[in-house]
mmCIF file of C-alpha atoms in Angstrom:
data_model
loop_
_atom_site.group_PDB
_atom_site.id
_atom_site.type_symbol
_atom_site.label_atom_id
_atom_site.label_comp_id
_atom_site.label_asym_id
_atom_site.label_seq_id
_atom_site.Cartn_x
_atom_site.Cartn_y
_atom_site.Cartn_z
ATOM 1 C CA UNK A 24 178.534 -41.741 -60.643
ATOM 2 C CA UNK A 25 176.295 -39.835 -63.137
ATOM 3 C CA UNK A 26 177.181 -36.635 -64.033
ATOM 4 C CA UNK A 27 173.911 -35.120 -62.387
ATOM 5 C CA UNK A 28 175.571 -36.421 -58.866
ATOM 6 C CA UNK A 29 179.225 -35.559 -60.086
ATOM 7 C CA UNK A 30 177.865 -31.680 -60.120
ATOM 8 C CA UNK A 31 175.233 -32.291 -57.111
ATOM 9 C CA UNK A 32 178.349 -33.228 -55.048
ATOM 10 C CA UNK A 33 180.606 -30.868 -55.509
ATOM 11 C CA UNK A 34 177.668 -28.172 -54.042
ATOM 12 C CA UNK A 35 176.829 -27.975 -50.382
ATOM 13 C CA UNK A 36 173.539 -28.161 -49.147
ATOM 14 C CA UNK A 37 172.263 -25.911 -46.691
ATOM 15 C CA UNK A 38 169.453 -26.382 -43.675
ATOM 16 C CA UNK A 39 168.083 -23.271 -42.477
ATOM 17 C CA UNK A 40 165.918 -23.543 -39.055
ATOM 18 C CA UNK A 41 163.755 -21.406 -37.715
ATOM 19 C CA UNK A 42 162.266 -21.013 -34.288
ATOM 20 C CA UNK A 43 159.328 -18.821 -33.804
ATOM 21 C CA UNK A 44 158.959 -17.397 -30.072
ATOM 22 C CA UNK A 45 156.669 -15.747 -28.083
ATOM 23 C CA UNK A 46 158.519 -14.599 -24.618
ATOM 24 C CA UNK A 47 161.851 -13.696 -22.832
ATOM 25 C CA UNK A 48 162.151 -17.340 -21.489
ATOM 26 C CA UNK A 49 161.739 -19.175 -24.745
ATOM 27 C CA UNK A 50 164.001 -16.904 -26.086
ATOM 28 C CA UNK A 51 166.572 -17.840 -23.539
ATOM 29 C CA UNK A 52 165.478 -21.899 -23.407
ATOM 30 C CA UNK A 53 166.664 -21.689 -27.752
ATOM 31 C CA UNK A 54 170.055 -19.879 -26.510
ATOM 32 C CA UNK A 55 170.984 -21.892 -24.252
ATOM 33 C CA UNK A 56 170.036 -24.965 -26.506
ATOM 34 C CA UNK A 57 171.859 -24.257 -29.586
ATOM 35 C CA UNK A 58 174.798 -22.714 -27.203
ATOM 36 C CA UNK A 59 175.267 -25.711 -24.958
ATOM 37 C CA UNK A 60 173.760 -28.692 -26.770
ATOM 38 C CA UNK A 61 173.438 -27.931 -30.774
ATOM 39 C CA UNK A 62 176.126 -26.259 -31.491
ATOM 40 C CA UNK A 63 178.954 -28.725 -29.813
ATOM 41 C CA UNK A 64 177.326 -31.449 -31.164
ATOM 42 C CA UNK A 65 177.285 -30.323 -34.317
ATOM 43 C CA UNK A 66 180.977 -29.076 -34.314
ATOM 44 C CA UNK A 67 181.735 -32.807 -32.806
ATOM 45 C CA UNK A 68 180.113 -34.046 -36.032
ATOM 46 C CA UNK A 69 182.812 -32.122 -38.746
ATOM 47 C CA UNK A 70 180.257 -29.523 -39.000
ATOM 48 C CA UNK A 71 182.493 -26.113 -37.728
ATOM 49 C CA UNK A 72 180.668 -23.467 -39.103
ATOM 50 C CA UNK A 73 176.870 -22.486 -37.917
ATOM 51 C CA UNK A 74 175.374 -19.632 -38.362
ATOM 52 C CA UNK A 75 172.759 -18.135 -35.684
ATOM 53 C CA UNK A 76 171.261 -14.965 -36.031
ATOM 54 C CA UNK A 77 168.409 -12.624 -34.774
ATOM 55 C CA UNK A 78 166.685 -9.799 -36.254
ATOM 56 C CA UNK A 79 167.913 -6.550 -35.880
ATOM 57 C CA UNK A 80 164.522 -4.234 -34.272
ATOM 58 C CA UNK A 81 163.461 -1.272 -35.033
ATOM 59 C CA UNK A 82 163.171 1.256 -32.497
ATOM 60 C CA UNK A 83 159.750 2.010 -34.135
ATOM 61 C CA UNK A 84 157.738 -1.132 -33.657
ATOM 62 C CA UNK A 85 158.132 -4.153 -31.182
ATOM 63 C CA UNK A 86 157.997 -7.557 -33.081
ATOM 64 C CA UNK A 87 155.286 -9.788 -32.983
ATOM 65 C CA UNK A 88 157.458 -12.541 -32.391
ATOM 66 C CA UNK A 89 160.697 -13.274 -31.725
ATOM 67 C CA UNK A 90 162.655 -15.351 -33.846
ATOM 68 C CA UNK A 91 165.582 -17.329 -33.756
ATOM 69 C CA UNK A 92 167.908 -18.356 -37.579
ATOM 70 C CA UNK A 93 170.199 -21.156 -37.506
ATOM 71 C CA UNK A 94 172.265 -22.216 -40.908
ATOM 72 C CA UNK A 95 173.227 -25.269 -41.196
ATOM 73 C CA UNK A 96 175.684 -26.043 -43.693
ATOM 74 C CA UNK A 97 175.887 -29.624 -45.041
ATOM 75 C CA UNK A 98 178.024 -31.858 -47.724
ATOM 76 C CA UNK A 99 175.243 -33.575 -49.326
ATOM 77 C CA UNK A 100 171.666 -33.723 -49.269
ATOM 78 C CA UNK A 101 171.816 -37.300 -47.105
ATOM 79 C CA UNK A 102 173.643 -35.422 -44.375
ATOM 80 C CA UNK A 103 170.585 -33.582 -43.788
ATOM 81 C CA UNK A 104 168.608 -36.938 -43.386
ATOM 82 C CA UNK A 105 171.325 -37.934 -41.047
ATOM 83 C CA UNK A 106 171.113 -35.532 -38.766
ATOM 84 C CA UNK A 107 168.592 -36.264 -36.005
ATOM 85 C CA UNK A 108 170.010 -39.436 -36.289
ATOM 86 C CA UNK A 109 173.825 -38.893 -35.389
ATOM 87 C CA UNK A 110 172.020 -36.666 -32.452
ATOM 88 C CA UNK A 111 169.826 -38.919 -31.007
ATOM 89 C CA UNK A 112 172.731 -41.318 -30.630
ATOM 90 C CA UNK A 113 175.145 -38.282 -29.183
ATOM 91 C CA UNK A 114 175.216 -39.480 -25.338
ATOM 92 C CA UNK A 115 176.667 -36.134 -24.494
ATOM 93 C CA UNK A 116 174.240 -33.815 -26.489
ATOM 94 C CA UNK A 117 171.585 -35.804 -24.720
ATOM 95 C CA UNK A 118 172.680 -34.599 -21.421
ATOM 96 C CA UNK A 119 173.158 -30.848 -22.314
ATOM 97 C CA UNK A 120 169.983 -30.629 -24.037
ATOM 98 C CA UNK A 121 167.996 -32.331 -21.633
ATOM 99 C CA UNK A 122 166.351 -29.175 -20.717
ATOM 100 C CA UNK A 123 165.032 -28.439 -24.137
ATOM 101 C CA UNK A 124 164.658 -32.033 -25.193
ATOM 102 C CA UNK A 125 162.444 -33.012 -22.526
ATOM 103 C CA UNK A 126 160.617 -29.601 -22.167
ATOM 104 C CA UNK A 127 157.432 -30.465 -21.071
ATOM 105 C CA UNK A 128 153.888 -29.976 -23.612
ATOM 106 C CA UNK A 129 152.487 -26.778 -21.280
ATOM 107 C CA UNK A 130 156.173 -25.267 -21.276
ATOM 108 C CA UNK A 131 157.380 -25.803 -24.800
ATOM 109 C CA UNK A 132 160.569 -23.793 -25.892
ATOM 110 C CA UNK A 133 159.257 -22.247 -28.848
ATOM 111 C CA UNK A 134 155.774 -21.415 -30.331
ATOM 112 C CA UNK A 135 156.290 -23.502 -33.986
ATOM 113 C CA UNK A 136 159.886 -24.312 -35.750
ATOM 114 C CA UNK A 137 160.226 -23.885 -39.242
ATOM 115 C CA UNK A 138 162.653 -25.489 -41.637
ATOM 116 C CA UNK A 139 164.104 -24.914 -45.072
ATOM 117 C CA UNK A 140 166.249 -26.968 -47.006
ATOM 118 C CA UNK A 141 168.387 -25.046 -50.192
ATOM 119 C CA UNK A 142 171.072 -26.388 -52.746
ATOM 120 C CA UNK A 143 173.954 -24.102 -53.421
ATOM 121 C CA UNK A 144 174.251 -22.669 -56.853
ATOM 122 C CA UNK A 145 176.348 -23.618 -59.537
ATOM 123 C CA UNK A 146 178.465 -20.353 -59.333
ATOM 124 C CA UNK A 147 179.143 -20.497 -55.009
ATOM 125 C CA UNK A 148 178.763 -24.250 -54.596
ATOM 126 C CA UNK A 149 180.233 -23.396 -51.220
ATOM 127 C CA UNK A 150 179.300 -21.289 -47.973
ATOM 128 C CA UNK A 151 181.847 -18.275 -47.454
ATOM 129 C CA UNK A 152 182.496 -16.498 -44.222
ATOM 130 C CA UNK A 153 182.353 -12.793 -44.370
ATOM 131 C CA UNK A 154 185.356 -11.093 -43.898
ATOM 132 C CA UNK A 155 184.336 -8.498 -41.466
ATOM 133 C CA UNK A 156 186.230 -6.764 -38.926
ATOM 134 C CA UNK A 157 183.157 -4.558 -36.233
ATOM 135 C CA UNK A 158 182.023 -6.689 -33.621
ATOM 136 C CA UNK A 159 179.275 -9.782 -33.810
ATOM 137 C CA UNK A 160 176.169 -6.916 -32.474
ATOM 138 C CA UNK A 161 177.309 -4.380 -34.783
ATOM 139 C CA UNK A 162 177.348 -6.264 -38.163
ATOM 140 C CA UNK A 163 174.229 -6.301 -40.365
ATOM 141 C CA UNK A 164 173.299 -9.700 -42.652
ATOM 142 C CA UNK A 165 170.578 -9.610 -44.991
ATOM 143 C CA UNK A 166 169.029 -12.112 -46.091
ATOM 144 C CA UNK A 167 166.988 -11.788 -48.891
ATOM 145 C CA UNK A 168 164.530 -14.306 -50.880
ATOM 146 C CA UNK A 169 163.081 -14.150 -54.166
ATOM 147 C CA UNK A 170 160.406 -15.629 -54.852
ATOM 148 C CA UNK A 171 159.017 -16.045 -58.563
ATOM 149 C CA UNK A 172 155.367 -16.491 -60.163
ATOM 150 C CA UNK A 173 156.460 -19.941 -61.872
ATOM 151 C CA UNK A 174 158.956 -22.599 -61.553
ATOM 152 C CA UNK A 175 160.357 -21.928 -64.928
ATOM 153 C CA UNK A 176 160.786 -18.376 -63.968
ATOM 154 C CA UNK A 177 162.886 -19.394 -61.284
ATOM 155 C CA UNK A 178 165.420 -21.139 -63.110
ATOM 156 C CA UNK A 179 165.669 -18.151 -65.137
ATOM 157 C CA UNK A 180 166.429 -15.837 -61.966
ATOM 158 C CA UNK A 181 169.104 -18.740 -60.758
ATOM 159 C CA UNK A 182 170.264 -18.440 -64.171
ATOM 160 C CA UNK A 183 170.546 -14.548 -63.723
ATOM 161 C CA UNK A 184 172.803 -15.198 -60.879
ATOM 162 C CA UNK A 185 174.945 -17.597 -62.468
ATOM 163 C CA UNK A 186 175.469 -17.294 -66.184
ATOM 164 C CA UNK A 187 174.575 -13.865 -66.403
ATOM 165 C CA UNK A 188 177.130 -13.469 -63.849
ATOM 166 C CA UNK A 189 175.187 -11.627 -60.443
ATOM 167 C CA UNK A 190 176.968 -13.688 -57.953
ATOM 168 C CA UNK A 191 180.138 -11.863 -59.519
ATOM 169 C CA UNK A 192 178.999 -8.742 -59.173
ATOM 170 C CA UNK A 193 178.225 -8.769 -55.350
ATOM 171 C CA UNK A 194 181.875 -10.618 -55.628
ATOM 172 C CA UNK A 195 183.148 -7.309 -57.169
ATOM 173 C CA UNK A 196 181.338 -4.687 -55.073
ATOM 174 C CA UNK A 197 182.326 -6.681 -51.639
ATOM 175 C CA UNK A 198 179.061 -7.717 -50.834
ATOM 176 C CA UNK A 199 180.835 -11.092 -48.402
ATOM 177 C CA UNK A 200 178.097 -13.374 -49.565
ATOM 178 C CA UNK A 201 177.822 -16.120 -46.677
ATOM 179 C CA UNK A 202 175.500 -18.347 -49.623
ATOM 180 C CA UNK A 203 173.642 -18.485 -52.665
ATOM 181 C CA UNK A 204 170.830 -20.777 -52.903
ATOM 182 C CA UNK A 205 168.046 -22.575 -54.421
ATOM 183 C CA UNK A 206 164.881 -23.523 -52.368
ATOM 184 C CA UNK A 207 164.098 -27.042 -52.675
ATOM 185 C CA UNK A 208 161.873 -27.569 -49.488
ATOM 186 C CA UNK A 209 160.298 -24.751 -47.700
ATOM 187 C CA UNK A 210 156.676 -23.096 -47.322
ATOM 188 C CA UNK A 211 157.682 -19.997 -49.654
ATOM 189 C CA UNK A 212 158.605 -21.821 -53.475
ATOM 190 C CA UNK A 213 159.948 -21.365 -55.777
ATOM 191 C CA UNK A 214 162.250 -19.153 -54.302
ATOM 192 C CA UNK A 215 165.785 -18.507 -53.829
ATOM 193 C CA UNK A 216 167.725 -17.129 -51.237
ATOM 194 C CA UNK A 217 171.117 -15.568 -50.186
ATOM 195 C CA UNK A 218 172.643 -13.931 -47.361
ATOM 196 C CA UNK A 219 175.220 -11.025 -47.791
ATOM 197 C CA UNK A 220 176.949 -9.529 -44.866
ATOM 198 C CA UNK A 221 178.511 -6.038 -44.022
ATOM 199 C CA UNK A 222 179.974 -3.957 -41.076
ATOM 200 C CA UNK A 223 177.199 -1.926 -40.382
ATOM 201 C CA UNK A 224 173.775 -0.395 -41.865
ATOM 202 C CA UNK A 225 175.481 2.213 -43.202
ATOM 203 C CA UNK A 226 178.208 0.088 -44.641
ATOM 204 C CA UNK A 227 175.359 -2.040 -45.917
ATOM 205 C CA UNK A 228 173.791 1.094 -47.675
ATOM 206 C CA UNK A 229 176.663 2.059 -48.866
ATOM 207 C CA UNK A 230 177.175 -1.236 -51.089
ATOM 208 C CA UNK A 231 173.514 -0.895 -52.726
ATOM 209 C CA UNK A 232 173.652 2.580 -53.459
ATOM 210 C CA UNK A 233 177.215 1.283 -55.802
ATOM 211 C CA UNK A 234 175.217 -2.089 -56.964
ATOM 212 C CA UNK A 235 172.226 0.290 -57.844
ATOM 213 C CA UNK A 236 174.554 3.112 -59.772
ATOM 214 C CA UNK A 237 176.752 -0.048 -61.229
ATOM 215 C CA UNK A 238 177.104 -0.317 -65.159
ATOM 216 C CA UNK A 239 176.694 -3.930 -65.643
ATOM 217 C CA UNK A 240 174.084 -4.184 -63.323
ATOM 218 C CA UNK A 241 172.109 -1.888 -65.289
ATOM 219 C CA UNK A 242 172.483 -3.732 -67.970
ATOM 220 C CA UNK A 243 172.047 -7.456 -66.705
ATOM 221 C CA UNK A 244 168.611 -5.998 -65.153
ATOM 222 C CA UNK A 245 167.442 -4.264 -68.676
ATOM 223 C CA UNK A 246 167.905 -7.606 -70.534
ATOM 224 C CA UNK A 247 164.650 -8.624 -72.271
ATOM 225 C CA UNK A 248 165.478 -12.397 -70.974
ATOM 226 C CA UNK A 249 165.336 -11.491 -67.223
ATOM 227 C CA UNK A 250 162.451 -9.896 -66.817
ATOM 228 C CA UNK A 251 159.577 -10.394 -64.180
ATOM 229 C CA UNK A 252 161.533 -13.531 -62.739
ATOM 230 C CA UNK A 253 161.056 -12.075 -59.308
ATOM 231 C CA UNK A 254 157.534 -11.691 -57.895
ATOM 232 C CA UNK A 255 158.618 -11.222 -54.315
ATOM 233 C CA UNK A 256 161.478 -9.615 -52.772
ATOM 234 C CA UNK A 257 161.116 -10.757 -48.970
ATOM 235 C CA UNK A 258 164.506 -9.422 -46.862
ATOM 236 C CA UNK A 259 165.079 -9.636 -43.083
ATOM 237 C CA UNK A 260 168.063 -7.958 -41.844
ATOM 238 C CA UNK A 261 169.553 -10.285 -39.168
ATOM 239 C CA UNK A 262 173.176 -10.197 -36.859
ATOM 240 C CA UNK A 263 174.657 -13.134 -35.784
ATOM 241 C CA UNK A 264 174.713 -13.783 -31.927
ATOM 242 C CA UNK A 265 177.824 -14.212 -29.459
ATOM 243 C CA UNK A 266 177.933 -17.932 -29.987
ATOM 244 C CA UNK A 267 177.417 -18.205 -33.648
ATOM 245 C CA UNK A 268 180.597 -19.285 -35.672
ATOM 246 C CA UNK A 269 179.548 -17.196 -38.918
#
């Protein structure tokens, strides 16, 4: 084994799914999908822990969609390949989907279903689950992706993470960091992501307003080296449903 697949296999690789929906029933046609069908299957294949979330509203506005997360985490980059293959051959995941998987053209489940495939970083070559205590509703996860102007700046805001020593940070303030990762398919590159988890919004405010006042972070952000490596700072703030296992 080269060394390049030594390293590559000792980090997990993640799939991150997204359905896009437009009404109540769709809504309830994903649920009942991933609940019933996806899930077990999944869990039958070694995979225990999936992740599905929904965005938390704002009393303010009403979405313009509805949208449903699932994360997916995986041992190597072939077990994403594999996938729709182990389920297609699952006699029992073809019964309790039926529903969804033969869902006719005029009455599709969702409006368009988006996918994103990341490699862990060097630093948290592993998911984590969060350590939380409040109840599934309660919780708030953000998930936040940063997007950069070039590819080379990218690696230089991975870097930032790892050898300059970010991930340990969030590690230090309590952040429960579910996964750090690097986008290597998806319509938003390059770009990173990571999803850190907390008991409430005001828990979750609570941590930024200590990463914002910390000492080292004020220094790790003032280095001349890590500048502009972030053109975009895109975060959703998401809570995981009954079912999910994360």
């Amino acid at each position: 084994m080269s060394l390049f697949n030594a390293r590559a296999a000792k980090q997990d690789f993640y799939q991150i799914k997204i359905y896009h929906l437009n009404s109540d029933a769709q809504e309830k046609a994903v649920d009942d999908y991933l609940q019933k069908a996806y899930l077990p299957a999944l869990h039958r294949f070694g995979i225990d822990k999936i992740g599905v979330f929904k965005p938390v509203l704002s009393d303010a506005a009403l979405p313009a969609e509805k949208l449903i997360y699932v994360f997916i985490p995986l041992k190597s980059f072939n077990s994403i390949l594999a996938l729709n293959e182990k389920l297609a051959k699952d006699k029992q995941y073809v019964i309790d989907g039926k529903a969804y998987l033969d869902a006719p053209y005029n009455d599709a489940p969702y409006e368009r279903l988006e996918s994103i495939v990341l490699k862990a970083f060097a630093e948290a070559p592993n998911f984590m689950l969060p350590k939380l205590k409040s109840p599934m509703k309660e919780r708030i996860y953000e998930l936040r992706s940063y997007e950069a102007p070039t590819e080379k700046y990218f690696q230089n805001k991975v870097e930032m993470f790892n050898k300059g020593d970010e991930i340990g940070l969030f590690k230090r303030l309590g952040f429960n960091a579910v996964f750090y990762g690097e986008v290597l398919a998806g319509s938003h590159m390059p770009n990173l992501m990571y999803l850190t988890t907390f008991e409430n919004k005001a828990d979750r405010d609570a941590h930024w307003k200590a990463f914002s006042a910390d000492d080292y972070w004020k220094k790790l952000s003032a280095m001349q080296n890590y500048q502009n490596n972030v053109s975009k700072n895109d975060t959703k703030f998401i809570y995981p449903t009954d079912y999910s296992d994360i």
